[in-house]
Short mmCIF file of C-alpha atoms and ligand atoms in Angstrom, two decimals:
data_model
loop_
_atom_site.label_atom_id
_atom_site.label_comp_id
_atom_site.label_asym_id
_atom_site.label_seq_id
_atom_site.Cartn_x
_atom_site.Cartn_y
_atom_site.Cartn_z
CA UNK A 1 72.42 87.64 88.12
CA UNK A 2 73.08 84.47 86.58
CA UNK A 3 74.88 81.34 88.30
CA UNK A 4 79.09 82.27 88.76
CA UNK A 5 81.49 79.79 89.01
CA UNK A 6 84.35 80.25 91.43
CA UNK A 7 87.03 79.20 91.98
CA UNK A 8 89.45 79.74 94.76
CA UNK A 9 93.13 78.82 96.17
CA UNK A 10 93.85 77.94 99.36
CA UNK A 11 90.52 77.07 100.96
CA UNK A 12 91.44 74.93 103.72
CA UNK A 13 91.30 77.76 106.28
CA UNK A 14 90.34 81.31 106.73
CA UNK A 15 89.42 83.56 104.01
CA UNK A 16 89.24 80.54 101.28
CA UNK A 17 87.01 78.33 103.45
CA UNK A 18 84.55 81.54 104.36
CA UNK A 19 84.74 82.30 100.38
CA UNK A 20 83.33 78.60 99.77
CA UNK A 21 80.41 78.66 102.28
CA UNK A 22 79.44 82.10 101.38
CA UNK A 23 79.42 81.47 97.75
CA UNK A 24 77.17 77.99 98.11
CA UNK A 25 75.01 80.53 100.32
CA UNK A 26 74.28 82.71 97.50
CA UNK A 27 73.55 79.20 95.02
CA UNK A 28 76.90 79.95 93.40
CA UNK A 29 78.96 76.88 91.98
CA UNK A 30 82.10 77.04 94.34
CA UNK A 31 85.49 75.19 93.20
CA UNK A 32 87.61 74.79 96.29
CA UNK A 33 91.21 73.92 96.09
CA UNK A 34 94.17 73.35 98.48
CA UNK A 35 97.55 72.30 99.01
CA UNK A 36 97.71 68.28 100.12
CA UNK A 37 94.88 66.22 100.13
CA UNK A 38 91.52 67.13 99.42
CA UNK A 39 90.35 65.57 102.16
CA UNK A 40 90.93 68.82 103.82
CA UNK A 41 88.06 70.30 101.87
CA UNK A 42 85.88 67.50 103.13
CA UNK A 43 83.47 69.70 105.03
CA UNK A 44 83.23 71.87 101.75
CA UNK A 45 82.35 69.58 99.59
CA UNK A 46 79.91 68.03 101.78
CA UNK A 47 78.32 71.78 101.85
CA UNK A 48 77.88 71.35 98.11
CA UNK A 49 82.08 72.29 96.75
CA UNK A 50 84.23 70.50 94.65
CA UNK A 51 87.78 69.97 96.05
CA UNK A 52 90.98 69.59 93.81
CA UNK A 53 94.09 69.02 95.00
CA UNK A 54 95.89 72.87 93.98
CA UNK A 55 99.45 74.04 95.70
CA UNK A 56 99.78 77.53 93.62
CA UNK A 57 103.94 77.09 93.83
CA UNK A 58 103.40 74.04 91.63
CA UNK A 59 104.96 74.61 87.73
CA UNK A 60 103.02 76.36 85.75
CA UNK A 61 102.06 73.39 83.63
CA UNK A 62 101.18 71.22 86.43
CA UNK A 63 98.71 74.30 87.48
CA UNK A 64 97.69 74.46 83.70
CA UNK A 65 96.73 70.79 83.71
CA UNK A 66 94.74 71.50 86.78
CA UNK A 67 92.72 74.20 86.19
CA UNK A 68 92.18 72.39 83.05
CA UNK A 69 90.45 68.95 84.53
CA UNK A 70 88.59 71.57 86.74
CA UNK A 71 86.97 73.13 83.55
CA UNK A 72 86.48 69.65 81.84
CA UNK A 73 84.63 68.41 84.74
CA UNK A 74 82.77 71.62 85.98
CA UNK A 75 82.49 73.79 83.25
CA UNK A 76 83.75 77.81 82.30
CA UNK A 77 85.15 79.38 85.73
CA UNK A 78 83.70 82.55 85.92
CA UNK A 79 85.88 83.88 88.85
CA UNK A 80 89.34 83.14 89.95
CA UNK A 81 89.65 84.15 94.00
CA UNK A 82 94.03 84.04 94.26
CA UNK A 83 93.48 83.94 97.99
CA UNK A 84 96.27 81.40 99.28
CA UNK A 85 99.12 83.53 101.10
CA UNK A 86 101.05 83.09 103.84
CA UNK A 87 103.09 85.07 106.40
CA UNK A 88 107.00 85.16 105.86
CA UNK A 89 107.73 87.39 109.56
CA UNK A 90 111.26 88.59 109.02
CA UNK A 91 113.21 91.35 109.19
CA UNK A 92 114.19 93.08 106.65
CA UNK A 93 118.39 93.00 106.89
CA UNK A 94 118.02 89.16 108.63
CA UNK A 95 115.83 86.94 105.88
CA UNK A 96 117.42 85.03 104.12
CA UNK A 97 117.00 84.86 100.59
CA UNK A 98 115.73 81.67 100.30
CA UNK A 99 112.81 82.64 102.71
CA UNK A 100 111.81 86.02 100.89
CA UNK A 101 111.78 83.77 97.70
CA UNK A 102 109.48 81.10 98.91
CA UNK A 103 107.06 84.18 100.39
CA UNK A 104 107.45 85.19 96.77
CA UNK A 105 106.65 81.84 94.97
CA UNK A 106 103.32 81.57 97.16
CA UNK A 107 102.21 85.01 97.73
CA UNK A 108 102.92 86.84 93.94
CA UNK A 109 104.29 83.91 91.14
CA UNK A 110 101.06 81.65 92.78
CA UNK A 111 98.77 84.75 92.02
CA UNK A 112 100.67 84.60 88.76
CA UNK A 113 100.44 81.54 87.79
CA UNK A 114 96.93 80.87 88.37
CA UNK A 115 95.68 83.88 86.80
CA UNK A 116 97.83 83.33 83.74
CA UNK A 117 96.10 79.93 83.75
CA UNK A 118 92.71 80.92 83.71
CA UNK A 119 92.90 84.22 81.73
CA UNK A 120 93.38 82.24 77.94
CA UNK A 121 89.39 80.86 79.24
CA UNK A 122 88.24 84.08 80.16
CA UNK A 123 89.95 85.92 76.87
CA UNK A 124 88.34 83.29 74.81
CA UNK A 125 84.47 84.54 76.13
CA UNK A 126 85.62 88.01 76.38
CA UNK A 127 84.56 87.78 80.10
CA UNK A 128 85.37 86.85 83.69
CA UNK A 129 87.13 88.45 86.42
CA UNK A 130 90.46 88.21 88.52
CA UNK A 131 90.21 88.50 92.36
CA UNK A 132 93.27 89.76 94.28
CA UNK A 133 93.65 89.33 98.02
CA UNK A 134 95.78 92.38 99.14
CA UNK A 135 96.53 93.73 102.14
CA UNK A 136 97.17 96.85 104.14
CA UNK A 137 101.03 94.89 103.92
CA UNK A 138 100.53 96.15 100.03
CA UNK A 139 100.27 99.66 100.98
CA UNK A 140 102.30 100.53 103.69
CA UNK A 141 105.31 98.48 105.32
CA UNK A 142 105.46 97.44 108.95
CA UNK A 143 108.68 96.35 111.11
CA UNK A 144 109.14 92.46 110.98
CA UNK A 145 106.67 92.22 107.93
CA UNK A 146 109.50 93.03 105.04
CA UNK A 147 109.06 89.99 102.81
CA UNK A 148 105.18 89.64 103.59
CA UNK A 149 105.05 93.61 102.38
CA UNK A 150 107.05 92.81 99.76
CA UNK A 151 105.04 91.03 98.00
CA UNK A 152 101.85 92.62 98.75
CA UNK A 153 103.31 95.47 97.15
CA UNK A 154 104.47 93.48 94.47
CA UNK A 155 101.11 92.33 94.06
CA UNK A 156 99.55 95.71 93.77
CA UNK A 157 101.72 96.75 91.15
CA UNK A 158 100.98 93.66 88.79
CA UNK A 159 97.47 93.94 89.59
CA UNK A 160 97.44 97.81 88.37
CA UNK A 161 99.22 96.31 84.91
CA UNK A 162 97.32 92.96 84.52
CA UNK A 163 94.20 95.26 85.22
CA UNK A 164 94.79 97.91 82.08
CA UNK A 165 95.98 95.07 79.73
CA UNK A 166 92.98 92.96 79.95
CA UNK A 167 90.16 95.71 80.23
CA UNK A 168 90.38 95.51 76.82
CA UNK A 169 89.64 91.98 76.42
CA UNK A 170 86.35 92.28 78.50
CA UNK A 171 87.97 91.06 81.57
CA UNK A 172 87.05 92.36 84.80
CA UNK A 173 90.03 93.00 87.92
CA UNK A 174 89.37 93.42 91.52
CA UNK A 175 91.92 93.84 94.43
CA UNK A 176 90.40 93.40 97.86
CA UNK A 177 92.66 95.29 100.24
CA UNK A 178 92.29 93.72 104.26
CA UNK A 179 93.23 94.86 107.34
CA UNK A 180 93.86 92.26 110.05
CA UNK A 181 91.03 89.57 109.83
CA UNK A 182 90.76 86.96 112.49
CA UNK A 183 91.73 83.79 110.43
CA UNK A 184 94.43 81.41 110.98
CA UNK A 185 97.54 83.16 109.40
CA UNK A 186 99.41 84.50 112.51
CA UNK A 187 98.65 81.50 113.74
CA UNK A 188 102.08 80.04 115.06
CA UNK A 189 101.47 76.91 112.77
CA UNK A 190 100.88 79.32 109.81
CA UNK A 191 102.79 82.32 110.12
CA UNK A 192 106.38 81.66 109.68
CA UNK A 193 108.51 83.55 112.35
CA UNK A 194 112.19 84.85 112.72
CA UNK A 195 113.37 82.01 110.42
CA UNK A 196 116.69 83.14 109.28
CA UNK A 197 120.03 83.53 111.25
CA UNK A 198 119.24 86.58 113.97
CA UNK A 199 121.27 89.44 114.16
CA UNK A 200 121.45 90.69 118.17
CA UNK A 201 122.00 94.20 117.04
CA UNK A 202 117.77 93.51 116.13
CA UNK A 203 117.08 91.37 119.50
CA UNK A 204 114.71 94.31 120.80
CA UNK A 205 112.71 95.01 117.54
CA UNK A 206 112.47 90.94 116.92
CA UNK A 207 111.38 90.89 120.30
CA UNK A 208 108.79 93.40 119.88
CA UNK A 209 107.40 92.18 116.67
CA UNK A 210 107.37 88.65 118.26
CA UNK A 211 105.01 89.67 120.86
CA UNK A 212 103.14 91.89 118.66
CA UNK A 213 102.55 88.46 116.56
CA UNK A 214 101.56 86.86 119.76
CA UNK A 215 99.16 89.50 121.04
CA UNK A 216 97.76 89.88 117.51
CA UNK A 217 96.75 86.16 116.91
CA UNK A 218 92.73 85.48 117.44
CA UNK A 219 92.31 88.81 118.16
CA UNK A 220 92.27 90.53 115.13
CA UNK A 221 89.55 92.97 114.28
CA UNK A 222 88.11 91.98 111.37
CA UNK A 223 85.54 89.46 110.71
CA UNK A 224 86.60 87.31 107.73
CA UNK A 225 82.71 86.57 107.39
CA UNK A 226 81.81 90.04 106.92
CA UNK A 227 85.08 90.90 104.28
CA UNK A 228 83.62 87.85 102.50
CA UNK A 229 80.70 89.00 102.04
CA UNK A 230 81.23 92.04 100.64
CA UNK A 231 84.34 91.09 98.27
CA UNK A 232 81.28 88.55 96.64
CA UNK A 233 78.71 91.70 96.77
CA UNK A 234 81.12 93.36 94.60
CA UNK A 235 82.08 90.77 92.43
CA UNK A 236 78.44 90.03 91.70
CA UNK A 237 77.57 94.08 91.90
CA UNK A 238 74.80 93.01 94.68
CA UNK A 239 74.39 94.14 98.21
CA UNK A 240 76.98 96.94 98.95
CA UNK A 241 77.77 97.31 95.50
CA UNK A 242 74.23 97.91 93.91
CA UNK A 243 74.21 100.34 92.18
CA UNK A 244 78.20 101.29 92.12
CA UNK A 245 80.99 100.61 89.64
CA UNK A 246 83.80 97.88 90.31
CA UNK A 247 86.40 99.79 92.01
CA UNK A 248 89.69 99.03 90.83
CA UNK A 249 90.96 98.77 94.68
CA UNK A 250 88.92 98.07 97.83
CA UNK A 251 90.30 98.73 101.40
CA UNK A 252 88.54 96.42 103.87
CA UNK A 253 88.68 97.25 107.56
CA UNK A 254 88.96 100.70 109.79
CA UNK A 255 92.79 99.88 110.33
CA UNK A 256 93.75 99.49 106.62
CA UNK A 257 91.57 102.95 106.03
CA UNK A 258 93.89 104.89 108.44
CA UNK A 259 97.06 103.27 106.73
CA UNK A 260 95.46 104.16 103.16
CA UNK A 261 95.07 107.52 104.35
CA UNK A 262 97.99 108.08 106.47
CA UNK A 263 100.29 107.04 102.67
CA UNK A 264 97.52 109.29 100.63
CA UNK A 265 98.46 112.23 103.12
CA UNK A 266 102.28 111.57 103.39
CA UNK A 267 102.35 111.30 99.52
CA UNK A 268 100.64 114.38 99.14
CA UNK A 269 102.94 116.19 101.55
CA UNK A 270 105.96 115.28 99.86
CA UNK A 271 104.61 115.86 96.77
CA UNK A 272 103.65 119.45 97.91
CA UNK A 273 106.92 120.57 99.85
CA UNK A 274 109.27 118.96 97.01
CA UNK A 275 107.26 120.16 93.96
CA UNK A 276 110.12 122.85 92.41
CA UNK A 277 112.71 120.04 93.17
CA UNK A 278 110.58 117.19 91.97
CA UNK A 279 109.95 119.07 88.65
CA UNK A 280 113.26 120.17 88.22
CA UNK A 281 114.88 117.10 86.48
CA UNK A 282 113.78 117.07 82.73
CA UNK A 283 116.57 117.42 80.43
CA UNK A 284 117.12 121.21 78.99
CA UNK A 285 115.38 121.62 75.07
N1 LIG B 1 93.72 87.51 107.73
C1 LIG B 1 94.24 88.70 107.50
O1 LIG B 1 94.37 89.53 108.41
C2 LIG B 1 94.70 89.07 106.13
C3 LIG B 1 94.98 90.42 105.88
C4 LIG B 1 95.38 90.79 104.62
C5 LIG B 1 95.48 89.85 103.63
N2 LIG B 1 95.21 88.55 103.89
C6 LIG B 1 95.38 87.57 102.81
O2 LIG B 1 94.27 86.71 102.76
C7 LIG B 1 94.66 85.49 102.16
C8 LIG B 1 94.11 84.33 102.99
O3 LIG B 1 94.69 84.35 104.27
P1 LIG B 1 93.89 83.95 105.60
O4 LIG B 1 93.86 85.15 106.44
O5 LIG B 1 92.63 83.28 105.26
O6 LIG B 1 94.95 82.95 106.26
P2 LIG B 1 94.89 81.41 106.62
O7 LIG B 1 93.71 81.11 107.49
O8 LIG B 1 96.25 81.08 107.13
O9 LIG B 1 94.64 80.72 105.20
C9 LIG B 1 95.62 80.74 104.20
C10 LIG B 1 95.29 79.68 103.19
O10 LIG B 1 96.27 79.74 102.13
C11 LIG B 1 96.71 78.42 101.91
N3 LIG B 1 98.02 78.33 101.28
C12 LIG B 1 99.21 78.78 101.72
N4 LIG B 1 100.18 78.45 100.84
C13 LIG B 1 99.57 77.80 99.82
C14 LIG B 1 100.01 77.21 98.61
N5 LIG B 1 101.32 77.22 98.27
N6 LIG B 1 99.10 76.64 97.78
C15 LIG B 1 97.80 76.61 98.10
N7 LIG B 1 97.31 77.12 99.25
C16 LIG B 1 98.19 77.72 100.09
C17 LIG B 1 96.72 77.78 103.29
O11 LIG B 1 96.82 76.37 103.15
P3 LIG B 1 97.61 75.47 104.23
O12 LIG B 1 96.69 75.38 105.39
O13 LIG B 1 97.80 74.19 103.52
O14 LIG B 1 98.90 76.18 104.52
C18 LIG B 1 95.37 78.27 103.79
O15 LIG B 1 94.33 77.50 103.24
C19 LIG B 1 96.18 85.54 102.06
O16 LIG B 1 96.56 85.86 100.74
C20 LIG B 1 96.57 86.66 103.00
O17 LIG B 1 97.78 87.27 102.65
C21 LIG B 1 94.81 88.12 105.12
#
């Protein structure tokens, strides 16, 4: 396969930094960007990146201008990674608003806006392709995870939409769906917990989630090498992926399987028991 540009959001941890490394690896050209200063990206770029400055809940012309120095000075971006995310741990009844809508601004209208940047490139050369970092958030809801799930389902369904629409054009859609991956995000610098005004009626289930937070950090599962790896096999259609089609969703990890499943099962169920009721609504020709 021929050289790919990539280029990804939020590389100065986790995920995005892996994505970098693995991508120079392969003798990829690798666009790293992150919120702040690039010299966050310093160890990328000594590895062969190059760092821009790139917070996706910047306007969308500021991100516009961006992206577009990025293709002056590198060249056509072949694939856009919307990685950057964060963790919003609230519940459901206690968030406030303003804390589900800055989960939103970074976690869906970031994915938005970047991809709406890039896409009038890749519609011009009838080529390209959109990466999507879901998660097992996107398909099935957890306590204390409310506005994090929110937008992961969110996600999914623009994905699904964004996907058919631009099929068309020659443009190519992916969304990667993880489990828990040992990165930095429930890290208590990262992952933003219990923010809003508590509610004591919740004090148990807070509590609960709290430690579950706790317990969870550094000892996740998954090894964000190994997700990376095969996210770029299947971009690329090496590796894993010889030989297959692009799937228009990936699961990634033995715990998002079992939720996948668990929903695919559940759906099924209802759809089974509730069939003569389900089917019983069209208006009377
Ligand atoms: N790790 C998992 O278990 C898991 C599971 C499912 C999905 N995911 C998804 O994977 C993606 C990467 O997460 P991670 O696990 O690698 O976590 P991480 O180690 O915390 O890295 C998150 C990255 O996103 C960046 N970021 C956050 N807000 C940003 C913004 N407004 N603009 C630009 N960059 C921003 C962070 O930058 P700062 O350091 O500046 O905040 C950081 O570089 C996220 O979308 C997350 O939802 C992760």
């Amino acid at each position: 396969m021929p050289q790919l540009t990539w280029l990804v959001t939020g590389c100065t941890s986790g995920l995005g930094e892996v994505f970098i490394q693995r991508i120079l690896a392969r003798g990829d050209k690798a666009i790293a960007t992150g919120k702040g200063n690039t010299n966050r990206l310093r160890a990328l770029v000594d590895a062969g990146a190059r760092a821009y400055s790139l917070d996706v809940t910047a306007s969308q012309s500021d991100i516009n201008g961006v992206v577009a120095k990025i293709m002056e000075e590198n060249g056509d971006i072949d694939v856009l990674v919307n990685n950057a995310g964060y963790i919003e741990a609230g519940l459901a009844e206690e968030t406030s608003i303003e804390n589900y809508l800055a989960q939103f601004e970074t976690n869906l209208f970031g994915v938005v806006k970047m991809t709406q940047a890039v896409l009038p490139h890749f519609r011009a050369k009838k080529a390209g392709t959109v990466v999507m970092i879901g998660s097992s958030g996107g398909i099935g809801g957890e306590p204390g995870a409310g506005p994090y799930c929110a937008t992961k389902f969110a996600l999914e369904g623009w994905y699904d939409c964004l996907r058919q629409e631009t099929a068309p054009l020659g443009i190519k859609n992916v969304i990667f769906e993880l489990g828990f991956f040992r990165t930095k995000i429930m890290h208590p610098d990262n992952v933003k917990t219990f923010r809003s005004e508590h509610i004591s009626d919740y004090d148990d289930m807070r509590n609960l989630v709290a430690g579950f937070v706790q317990i969870t950090n550094g000892s996740q599962p998954g090894d964000p090498k190994k997700a990376v790896e095969i996210m770029l096999d299947v971009v690329k259609g090496e590796g894993v992926a010889e030989g297959r089609e692009l799937p228009e969703r990936l699961p990634l990890g033995p715990d998002v399987l079992k939720t996948m499943r668990k929903r695919c099962v559940n759906n099924l169920a209802i759809c089974n028991e509730w069939e003569d009721v389900i089917r019983s609504t069209n208006v009377e020709e």
